[in-house]
PDB file of C-alpha atoms in Angstrom:
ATOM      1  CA  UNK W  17       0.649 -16.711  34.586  1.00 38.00           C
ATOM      2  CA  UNK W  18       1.280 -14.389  37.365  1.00 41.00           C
ATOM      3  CA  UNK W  19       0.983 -11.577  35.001  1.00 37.00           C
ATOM      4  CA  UNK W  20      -2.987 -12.508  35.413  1.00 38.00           C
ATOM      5  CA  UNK W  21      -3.344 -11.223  38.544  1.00 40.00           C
ATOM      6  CA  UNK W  22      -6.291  -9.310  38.063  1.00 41.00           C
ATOM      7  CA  UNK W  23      -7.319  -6.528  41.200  1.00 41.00           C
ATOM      8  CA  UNK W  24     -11.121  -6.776  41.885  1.00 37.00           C
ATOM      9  CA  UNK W  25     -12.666  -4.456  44.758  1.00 36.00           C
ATOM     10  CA  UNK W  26     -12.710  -5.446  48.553  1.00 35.00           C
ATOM     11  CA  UNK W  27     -15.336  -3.051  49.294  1.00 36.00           C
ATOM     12  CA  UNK W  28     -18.451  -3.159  48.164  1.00 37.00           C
ATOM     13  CA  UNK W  29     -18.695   0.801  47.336  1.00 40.00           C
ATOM     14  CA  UNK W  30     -15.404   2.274  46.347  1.00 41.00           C
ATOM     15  CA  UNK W  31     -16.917   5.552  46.169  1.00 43.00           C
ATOM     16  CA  UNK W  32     -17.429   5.611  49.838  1.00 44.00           C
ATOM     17  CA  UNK W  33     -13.722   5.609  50.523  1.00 44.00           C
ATOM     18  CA  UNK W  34     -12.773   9.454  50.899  1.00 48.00           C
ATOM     19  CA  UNK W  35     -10.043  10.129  47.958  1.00 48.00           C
ATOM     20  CA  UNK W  36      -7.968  11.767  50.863  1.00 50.00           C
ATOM     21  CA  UNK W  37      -7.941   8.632  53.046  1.00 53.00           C
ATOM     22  CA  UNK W  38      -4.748   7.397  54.491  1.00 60.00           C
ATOM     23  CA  UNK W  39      -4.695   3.647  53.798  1.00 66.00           C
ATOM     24  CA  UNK W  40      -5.554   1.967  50.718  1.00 71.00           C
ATOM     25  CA  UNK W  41      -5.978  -1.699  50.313  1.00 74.00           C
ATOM     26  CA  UNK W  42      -6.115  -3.893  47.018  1.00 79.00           C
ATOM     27  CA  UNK W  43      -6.812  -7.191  46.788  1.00 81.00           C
ATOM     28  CA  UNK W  44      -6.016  -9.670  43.615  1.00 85.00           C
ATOM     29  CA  UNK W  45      -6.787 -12.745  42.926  1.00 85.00           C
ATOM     30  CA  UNK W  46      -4.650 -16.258  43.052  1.00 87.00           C
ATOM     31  CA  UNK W  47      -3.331 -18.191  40.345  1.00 87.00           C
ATOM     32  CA  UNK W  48      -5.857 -20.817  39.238  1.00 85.00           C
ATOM     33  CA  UNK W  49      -3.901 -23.934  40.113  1.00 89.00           C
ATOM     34  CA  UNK W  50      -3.406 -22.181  43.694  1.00 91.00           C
ATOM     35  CA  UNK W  51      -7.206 -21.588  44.485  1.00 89.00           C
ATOM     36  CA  UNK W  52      -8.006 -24.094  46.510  1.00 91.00           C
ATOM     37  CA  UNK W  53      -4.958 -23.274  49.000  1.00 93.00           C
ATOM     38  CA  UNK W  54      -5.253 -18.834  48.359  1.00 93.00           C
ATOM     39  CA  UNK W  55      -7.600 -17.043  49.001  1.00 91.00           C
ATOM     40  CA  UNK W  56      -6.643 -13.924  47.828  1.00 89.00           C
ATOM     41  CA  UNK W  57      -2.824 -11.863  47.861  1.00 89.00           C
ATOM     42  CA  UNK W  58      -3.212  -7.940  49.137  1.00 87.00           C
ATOM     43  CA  UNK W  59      -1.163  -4.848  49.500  1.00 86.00           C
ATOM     44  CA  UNK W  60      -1.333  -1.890  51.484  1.00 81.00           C
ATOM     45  CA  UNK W  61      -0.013   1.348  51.613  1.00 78.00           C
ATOM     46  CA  UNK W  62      -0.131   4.449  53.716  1.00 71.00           C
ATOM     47  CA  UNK W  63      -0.131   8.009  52.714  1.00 65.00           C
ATOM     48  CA  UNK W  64       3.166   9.656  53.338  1.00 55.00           C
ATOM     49  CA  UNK W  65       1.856  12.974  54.938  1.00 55.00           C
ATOM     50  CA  UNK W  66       0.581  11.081  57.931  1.00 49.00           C
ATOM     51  CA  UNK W  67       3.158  11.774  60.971  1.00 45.00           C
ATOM     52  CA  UNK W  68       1.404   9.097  62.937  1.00 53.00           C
ATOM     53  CA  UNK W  69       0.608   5.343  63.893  1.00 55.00           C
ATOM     54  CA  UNK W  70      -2.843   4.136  63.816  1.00 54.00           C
ATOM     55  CA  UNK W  71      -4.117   1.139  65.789  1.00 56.00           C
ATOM     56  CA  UNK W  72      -6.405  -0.632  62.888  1.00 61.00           C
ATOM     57  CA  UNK W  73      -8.499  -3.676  64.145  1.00 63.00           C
ATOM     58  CA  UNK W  74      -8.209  -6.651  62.086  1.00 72.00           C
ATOM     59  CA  UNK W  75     -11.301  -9.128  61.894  1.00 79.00           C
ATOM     60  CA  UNK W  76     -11.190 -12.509  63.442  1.00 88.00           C
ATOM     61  CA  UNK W  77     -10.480 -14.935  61.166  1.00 89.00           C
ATOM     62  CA  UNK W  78     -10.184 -19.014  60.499  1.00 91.00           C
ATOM     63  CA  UNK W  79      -7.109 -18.157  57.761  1.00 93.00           C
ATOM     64  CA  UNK W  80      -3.479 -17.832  57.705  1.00 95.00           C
ATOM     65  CA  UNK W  81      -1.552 -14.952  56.302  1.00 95.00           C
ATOM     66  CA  UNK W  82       1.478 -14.207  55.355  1.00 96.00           C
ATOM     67  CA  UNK W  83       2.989 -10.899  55.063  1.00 94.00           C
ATOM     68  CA  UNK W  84       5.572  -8.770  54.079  1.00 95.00           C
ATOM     69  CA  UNK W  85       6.166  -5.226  55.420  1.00 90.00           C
ATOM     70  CA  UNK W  86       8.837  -2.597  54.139  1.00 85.00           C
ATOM     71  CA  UNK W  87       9.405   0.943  55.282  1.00 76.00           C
ATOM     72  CA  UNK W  88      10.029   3.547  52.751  1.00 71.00           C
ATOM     73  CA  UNK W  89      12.119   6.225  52.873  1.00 66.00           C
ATOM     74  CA  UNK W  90       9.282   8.450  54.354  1.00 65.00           C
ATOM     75  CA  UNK W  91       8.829   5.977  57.561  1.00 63.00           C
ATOM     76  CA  UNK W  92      11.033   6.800  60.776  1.00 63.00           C
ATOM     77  CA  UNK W  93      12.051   2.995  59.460  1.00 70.00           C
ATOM     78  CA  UNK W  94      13.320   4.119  56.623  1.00 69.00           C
ATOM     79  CA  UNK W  95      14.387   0.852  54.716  1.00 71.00           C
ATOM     80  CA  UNK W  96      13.297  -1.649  57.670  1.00 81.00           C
ATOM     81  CA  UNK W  97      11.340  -5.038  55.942  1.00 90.00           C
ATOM     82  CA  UNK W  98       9.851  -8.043  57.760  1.00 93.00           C
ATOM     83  CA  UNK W  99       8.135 -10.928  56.622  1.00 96.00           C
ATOM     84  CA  UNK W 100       5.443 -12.138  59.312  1.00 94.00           C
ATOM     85  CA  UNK W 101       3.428 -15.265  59.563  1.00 95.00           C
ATOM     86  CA  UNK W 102      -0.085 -14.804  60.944  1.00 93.00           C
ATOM     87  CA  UNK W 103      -2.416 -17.417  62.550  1.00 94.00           C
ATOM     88  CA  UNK W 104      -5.948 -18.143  62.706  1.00 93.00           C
ATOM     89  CA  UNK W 105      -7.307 -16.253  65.605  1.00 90.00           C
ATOM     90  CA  UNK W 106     -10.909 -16.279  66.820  1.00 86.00           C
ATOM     91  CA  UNK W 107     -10.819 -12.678  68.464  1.00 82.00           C
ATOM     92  CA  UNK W 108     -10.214  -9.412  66.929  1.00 77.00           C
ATOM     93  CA  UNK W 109      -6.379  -8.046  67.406  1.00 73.00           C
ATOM     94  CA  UNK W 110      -4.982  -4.855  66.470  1.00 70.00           C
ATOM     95  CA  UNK W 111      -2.403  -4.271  63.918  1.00 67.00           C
ATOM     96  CA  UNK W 112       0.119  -0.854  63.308  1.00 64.00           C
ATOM     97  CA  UNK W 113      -0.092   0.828  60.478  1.00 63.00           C
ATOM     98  CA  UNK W 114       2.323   3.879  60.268  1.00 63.00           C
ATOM     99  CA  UNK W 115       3.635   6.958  57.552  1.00 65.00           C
ATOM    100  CA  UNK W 116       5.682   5.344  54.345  1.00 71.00           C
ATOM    101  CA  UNK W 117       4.883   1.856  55.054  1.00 79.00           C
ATOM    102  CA  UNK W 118       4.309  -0.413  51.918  1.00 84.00           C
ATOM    103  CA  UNK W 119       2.644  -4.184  52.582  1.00 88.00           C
ATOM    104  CA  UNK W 120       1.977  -6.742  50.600  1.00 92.00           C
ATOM    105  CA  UNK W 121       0.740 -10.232  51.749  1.00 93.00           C
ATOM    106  CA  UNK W 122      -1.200 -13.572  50.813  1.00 95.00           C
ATOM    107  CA  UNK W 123      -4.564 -14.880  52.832  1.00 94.00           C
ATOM    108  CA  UNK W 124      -5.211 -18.851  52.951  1.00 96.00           C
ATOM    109  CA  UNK W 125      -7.703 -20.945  52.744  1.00 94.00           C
ATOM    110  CA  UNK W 126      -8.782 -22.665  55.879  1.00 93.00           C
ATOM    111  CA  UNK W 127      -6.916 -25.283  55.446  1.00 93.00           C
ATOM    112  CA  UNK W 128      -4.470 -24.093  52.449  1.00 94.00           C
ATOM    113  CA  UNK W 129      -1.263 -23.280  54.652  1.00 95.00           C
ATOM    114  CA  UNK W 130      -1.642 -26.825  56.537  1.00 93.00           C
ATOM    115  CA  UNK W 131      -1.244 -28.358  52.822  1.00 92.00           C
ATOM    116  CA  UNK W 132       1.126 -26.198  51.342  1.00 93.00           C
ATOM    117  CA  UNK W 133       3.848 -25.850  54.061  1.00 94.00           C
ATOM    118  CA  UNK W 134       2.699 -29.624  55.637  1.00 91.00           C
ATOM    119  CA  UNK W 135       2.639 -28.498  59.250  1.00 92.00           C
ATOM    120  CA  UNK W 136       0.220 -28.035  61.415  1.00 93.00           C
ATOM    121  CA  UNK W 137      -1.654 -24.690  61.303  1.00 94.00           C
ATOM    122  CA  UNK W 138      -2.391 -25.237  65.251  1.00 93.00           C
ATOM    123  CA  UNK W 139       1.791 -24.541  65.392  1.00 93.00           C
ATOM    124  CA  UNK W 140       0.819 -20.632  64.514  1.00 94.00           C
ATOM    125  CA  UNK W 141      -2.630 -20.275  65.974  1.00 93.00           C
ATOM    126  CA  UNK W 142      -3.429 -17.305  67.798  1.00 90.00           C
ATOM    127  CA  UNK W 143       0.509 -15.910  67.051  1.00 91.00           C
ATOM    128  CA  UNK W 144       2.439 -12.901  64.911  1.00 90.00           C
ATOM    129  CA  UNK W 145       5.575 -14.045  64.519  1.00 93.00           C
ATOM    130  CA  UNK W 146       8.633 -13.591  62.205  1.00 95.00           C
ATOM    131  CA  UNK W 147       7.820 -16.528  59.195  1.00 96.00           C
ATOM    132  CA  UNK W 148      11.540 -18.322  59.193  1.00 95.00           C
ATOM    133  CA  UNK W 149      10.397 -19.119  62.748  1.00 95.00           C
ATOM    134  CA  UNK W 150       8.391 -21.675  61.515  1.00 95.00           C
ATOM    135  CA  UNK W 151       9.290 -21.758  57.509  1.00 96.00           C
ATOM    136  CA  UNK W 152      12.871 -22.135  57.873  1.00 96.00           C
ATOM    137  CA  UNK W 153      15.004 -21.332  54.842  1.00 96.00           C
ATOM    138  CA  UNK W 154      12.374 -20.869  52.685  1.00 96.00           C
ATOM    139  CA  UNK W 155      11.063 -17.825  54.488  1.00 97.00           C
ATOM    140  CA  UNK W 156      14.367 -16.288  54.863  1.00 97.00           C
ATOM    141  CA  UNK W 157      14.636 -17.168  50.639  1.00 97.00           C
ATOM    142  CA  UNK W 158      11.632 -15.035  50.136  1.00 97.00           C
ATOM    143  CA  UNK W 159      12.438 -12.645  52.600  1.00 96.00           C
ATOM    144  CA  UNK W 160      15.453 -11.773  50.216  1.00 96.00           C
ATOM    145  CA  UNK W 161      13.860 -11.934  47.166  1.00 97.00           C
ATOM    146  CA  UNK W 162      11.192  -9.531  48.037  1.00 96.00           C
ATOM    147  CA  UNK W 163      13.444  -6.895  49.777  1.00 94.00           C
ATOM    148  CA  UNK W 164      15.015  -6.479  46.638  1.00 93.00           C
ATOM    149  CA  UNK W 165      11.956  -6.004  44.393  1.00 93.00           C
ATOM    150  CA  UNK W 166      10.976  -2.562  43.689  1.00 87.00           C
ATOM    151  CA  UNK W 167       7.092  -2.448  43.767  1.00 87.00           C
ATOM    152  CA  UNK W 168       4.253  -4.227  45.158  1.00 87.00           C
ATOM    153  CA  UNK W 169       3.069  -6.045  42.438  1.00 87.00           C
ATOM    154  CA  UNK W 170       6.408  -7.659  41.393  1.00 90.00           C
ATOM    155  CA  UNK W 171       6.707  -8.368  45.449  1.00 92.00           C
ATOM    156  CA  UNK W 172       3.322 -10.559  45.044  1.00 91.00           C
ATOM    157  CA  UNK W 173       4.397 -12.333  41.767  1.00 90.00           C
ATOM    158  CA  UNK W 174       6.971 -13.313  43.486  1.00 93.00           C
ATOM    159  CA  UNK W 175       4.971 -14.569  46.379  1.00 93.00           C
ATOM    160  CA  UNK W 176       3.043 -16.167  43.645  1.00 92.00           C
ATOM    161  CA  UNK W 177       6.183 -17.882  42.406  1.00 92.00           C
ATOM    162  CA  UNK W 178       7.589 -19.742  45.709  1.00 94.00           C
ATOM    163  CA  UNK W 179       3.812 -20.743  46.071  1.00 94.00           C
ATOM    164  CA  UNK W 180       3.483 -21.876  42.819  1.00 92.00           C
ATOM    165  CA  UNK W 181       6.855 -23.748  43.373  1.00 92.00           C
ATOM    166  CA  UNK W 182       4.965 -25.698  46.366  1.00 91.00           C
ATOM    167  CA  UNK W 183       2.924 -27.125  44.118  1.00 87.00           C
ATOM    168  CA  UNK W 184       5.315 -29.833  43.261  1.00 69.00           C
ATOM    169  CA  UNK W 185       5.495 -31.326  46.520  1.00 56.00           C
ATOM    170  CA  UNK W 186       2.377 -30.645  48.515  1.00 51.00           C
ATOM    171  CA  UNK W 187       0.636 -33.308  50.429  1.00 50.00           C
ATOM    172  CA  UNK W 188      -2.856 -34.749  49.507  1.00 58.00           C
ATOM    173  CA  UNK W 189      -5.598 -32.395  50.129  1.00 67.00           C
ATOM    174  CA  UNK W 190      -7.375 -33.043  53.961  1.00 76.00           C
ATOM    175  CA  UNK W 191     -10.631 -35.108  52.281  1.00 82.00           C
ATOM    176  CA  UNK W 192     -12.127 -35.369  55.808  1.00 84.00           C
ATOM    177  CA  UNK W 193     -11.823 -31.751  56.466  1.00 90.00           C
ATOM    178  CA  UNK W 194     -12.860 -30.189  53.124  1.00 90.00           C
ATOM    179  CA  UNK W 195     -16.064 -32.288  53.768  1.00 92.00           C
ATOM    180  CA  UNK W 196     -17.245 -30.586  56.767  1.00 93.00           C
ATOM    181  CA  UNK W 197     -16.208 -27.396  55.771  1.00 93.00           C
ATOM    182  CA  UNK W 198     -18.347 -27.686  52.723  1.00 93.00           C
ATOM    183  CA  UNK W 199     -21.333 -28.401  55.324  1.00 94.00           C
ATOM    184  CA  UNK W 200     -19.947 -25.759  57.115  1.00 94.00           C
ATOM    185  CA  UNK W 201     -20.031 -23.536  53.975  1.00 92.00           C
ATOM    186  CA  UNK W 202     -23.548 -24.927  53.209  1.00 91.00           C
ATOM    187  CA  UNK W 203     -25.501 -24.516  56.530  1.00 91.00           C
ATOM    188  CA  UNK W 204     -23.873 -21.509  57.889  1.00 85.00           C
ATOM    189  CA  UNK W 205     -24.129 -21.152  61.328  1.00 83.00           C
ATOM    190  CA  UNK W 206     -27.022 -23.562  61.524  1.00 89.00           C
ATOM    191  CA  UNK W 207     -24.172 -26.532  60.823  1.00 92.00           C
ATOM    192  CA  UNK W 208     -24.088 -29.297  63.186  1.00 94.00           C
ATOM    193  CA  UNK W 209     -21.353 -31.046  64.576  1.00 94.00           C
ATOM    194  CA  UNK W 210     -23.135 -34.612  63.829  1.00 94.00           C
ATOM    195  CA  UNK W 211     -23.591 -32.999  60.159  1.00 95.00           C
ATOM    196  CA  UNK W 212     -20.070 -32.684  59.731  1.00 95.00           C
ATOM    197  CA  UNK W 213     -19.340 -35.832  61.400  1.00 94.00           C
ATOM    198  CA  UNK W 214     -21.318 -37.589  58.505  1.00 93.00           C
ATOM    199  CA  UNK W 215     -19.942 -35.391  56.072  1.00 93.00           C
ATOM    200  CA  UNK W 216     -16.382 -36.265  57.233  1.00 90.00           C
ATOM    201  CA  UNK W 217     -16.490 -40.010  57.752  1.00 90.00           C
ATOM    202  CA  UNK W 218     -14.740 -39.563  61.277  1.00 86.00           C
ATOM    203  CA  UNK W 219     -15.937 -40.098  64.984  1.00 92.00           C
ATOM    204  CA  UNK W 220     -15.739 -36.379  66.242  1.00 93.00           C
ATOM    205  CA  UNK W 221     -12.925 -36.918  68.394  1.00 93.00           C
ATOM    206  CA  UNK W 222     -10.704 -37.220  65.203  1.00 92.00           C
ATOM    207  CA  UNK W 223     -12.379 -34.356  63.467  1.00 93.00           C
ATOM    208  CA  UNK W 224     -11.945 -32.028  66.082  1.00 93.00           C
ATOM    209  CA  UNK W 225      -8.304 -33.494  66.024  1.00 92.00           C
ATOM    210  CA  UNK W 226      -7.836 -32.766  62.253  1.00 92.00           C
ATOM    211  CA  UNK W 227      -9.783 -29.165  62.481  1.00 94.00           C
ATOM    212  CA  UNK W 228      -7.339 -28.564  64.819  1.00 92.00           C
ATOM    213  CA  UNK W 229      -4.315 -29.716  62.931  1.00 91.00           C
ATOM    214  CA  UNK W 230      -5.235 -27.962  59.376  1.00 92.00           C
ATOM    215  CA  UNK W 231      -7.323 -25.113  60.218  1.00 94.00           C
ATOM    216  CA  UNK W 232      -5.871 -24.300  63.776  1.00 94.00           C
ATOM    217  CA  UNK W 233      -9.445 -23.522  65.332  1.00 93.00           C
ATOM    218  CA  UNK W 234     -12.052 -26.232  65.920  1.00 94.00           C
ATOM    219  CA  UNK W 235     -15.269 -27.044  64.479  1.00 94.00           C
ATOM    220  CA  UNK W 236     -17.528 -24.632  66.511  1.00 93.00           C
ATOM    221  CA  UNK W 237     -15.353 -21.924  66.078  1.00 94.00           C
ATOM    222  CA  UNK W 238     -15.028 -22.406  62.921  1.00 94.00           C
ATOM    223  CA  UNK W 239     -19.039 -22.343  62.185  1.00 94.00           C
ATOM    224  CA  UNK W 240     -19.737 -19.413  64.656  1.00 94.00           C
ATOM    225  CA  UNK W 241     -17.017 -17.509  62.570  1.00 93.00           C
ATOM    226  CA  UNK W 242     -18.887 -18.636  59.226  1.00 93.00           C
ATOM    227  CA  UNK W 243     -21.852 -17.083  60.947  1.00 94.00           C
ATOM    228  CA  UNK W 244     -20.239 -13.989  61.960  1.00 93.00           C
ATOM    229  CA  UNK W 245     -19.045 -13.294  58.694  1.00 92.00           C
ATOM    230  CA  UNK W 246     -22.267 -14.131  56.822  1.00 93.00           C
ATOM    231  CA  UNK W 247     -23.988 -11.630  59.469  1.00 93.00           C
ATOM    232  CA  UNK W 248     -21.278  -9.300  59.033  1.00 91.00           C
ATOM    233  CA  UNK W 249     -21.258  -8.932  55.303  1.00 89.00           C
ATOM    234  CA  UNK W 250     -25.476  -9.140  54.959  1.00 92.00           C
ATOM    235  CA  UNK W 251     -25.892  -6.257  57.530  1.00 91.00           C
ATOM    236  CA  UNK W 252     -23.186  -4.033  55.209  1.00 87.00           C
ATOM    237  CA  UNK W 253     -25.224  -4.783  52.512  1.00 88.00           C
ATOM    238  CA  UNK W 254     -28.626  -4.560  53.931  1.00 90.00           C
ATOM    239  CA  UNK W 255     -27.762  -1.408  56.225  1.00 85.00           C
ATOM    240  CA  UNK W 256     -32.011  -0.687  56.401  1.00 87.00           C
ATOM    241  CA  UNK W 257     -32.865  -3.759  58.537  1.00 90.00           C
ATOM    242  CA  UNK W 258     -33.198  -3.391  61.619  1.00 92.00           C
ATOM    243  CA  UNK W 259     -31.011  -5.825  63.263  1.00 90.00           C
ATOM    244  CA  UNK W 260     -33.644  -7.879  64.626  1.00 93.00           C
ATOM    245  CA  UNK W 261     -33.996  -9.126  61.045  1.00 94.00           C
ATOM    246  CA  UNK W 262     -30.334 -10.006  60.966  1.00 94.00           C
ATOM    247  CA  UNK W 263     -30.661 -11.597  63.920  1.00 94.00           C
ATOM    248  CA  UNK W 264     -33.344 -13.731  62.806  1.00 93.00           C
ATOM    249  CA  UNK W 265     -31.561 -14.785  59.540  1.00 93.00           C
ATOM    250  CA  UNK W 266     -28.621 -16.258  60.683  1.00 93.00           C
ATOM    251  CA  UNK W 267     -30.286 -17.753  63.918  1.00 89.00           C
ATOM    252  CA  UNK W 268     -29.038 -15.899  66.578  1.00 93.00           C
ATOM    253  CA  UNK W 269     -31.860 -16.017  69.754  1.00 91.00           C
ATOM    254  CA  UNK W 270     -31.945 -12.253  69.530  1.00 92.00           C
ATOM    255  CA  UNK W 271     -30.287  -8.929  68.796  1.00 92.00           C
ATOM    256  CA  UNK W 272     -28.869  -9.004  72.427  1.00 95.00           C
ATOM    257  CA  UNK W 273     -27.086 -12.289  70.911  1.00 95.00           C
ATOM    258  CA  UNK W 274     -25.560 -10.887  68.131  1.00 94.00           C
ATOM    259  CA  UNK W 275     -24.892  -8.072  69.685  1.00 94.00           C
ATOM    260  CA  UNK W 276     -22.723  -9.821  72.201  1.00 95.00           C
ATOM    261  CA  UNK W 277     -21.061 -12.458  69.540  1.00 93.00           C
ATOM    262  CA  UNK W 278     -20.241  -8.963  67.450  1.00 92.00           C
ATOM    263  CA  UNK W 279     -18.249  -7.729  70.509  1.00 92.00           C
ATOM    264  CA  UNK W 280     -17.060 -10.751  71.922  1.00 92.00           C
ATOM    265  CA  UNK W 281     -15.369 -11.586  68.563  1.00 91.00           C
ATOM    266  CA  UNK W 282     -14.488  -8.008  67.236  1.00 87.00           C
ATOM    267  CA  UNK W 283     -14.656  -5.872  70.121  1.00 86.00           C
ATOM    268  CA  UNK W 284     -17.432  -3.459  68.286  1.00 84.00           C
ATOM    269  CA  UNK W 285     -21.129  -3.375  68.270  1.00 88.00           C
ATOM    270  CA  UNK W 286     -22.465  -5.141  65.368  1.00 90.00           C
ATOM    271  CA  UNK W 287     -23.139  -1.305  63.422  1.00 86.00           C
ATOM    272  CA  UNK W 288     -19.359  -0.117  64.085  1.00 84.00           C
ATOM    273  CA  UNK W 289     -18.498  -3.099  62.686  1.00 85.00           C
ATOM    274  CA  UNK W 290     -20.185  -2.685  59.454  1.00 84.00           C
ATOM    275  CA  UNK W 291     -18.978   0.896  59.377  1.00 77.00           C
ATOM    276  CA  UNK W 292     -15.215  -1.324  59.504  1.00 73.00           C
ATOM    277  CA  UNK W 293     -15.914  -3.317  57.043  1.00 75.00           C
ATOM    278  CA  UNK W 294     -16.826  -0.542  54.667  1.00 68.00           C
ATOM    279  CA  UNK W 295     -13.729   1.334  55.522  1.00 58.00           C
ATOM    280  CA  UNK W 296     -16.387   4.213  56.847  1.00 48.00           C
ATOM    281  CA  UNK W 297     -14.225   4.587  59.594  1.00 42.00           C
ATOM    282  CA  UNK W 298     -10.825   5.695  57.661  1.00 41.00           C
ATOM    283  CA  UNK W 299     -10.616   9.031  58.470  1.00 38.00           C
ATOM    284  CA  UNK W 300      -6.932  10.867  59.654  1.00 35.00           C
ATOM    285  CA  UNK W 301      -6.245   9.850  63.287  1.00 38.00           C
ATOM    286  CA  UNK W 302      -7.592  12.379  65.863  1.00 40.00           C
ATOM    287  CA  UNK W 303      -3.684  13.304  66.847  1.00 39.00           C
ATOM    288  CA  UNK W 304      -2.228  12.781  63.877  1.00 35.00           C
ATOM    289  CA  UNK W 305      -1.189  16.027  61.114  1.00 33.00           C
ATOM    290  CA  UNK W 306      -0.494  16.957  57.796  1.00 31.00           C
ATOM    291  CA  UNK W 307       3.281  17.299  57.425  1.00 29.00           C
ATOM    292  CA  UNK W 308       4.539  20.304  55.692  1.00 28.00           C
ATOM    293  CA  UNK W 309       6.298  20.757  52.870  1.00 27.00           C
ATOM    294  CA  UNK W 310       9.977  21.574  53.339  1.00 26.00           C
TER     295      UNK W 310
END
């Protein structure tokens, strides 16, 4: 079972990533039965000849993550490990990446760490914090576990494992919210809130109670992300239109518009985030230098 994790590209054009860059990033798929609560595990590593920290701006995002982070013996570090639970956040926020570190972690559905952990995914919104704050035992379990396996891919079969394990236990699946998210998922940013009302079954009140509860972020957030994203990922793709085009396909009044979501949620112009996305902008830190041999 785990053994069919199976690494498919994150990027639409591997070949654009310079063969001396710094950071590398894989992504694999889930387990089957876990799909509808995963939506993908991920590692990352750093080039040991970096003698440097880089401030590297991770995406807003409606998902949970959980991560694990270990030092190697190159890192100033050396043999440090944490294992961090990550909320939804609506705004960009900047993560550390540093020489000799090694990370592996697992992305959630919207609402997939709500079911699996049965807690509220409002308890970690908007927060980085160390995961037996809110897991308990069974963080500091893992935490174990994976600071004793040797390499990155038996660290995520083991993450597969305790998830897997969950399975057993794990509450119904939130009906009322997988409805409007499927709206959500359907219309884009062009989804109303009386759509996903209808969808749901629920007065809004109680909607924006359970979006809250299992996803951590409420509706409108939740659609203006979709529509970020879907913006996002067309412009890297369609990098000839003019962004009045992408404007116009995904509704926003303008390129002024989208211009100011892009920045208000990421911090970048809508074309540096592109260049993000397609890890154009990995090159060596300005300050940073080649250690030497010896």
């Amino acid at each position: 079972m785990v053994e069919e994790l199976v690494p498919f590209p994150f990027y639409r054009d591997q070949s654009a990533i310079p063969a001396e860059h710094w950071l590398h990033r894989n992504d694999f798929r889930p387990h089957d039965s876990l799909r509808p609560y995963i939506s993908c595990y991920w590692s990352v590593s750093t080039t040991t000849g970096i003698a440097s920290i880089y401030n590297w701006l991770l995406k807003p995002s409606a998902c949970a993550e959980l991560s694990f982070n270990l030092y190697t013996p190159a890192s100033a570090k050396a043999g440090e490990c944490e294992l961090m639970l990550a909320g939804p956040h609506v705004h960009q926020r900047e993560r550390i990446f540093a020489t000799g570190q090694q990370v592996v972690g697992v992305r959630f559905t919207a609402t997939g760490f709500s079911e699996l952990f049965k807690m509220p995914t409002s308890d970690i919104a908007n927060r980085y914090v160390a995961a037996n704050e809110p897991l308990g035992t069974w963080a500091d379990r893992l935490f174990k576990e994976l600071a004793h396996a040797k390499k990155p891919l038996d660290r995520l079969r083991i993450l597969e494992a305790r998830l897997l394990d969950r399975l057993d236990d794990r509450a119904d699946r939130c009906s009322a919210t997988q409805s409007a998210l499927s709206v959500i998922a359907h219309r884009g940013g062009r989804a109303t809130m009386e759509e996903m009302v209808q969808a749901a079954g629920y007065c809004e009140r109680h909607l924006r109670r359970q979006f809250q509860e299992t996803i951590g972020v409420s509706p409108k957030q939740v659609v203006r992300l979709k529509r970020f994203w879907d913006a996002l990922v067309f412009a890297r793709d369609h990098e000839d239109l003019p962004l009045a085009e992408v404007a116009r396909r995904f509704s926003y009044c303008d390129p002024a518009h989208l211009a100011d979501d892009f920045r208000d949620l990421m911090g970048v112009s809508p074309r540096r985030a592109v260049d993000i996305l397609r890890f154009r902008l990995a090159p060596l830190p300005a300050d940073s230098h080649v250690m030497k041999a010896g």
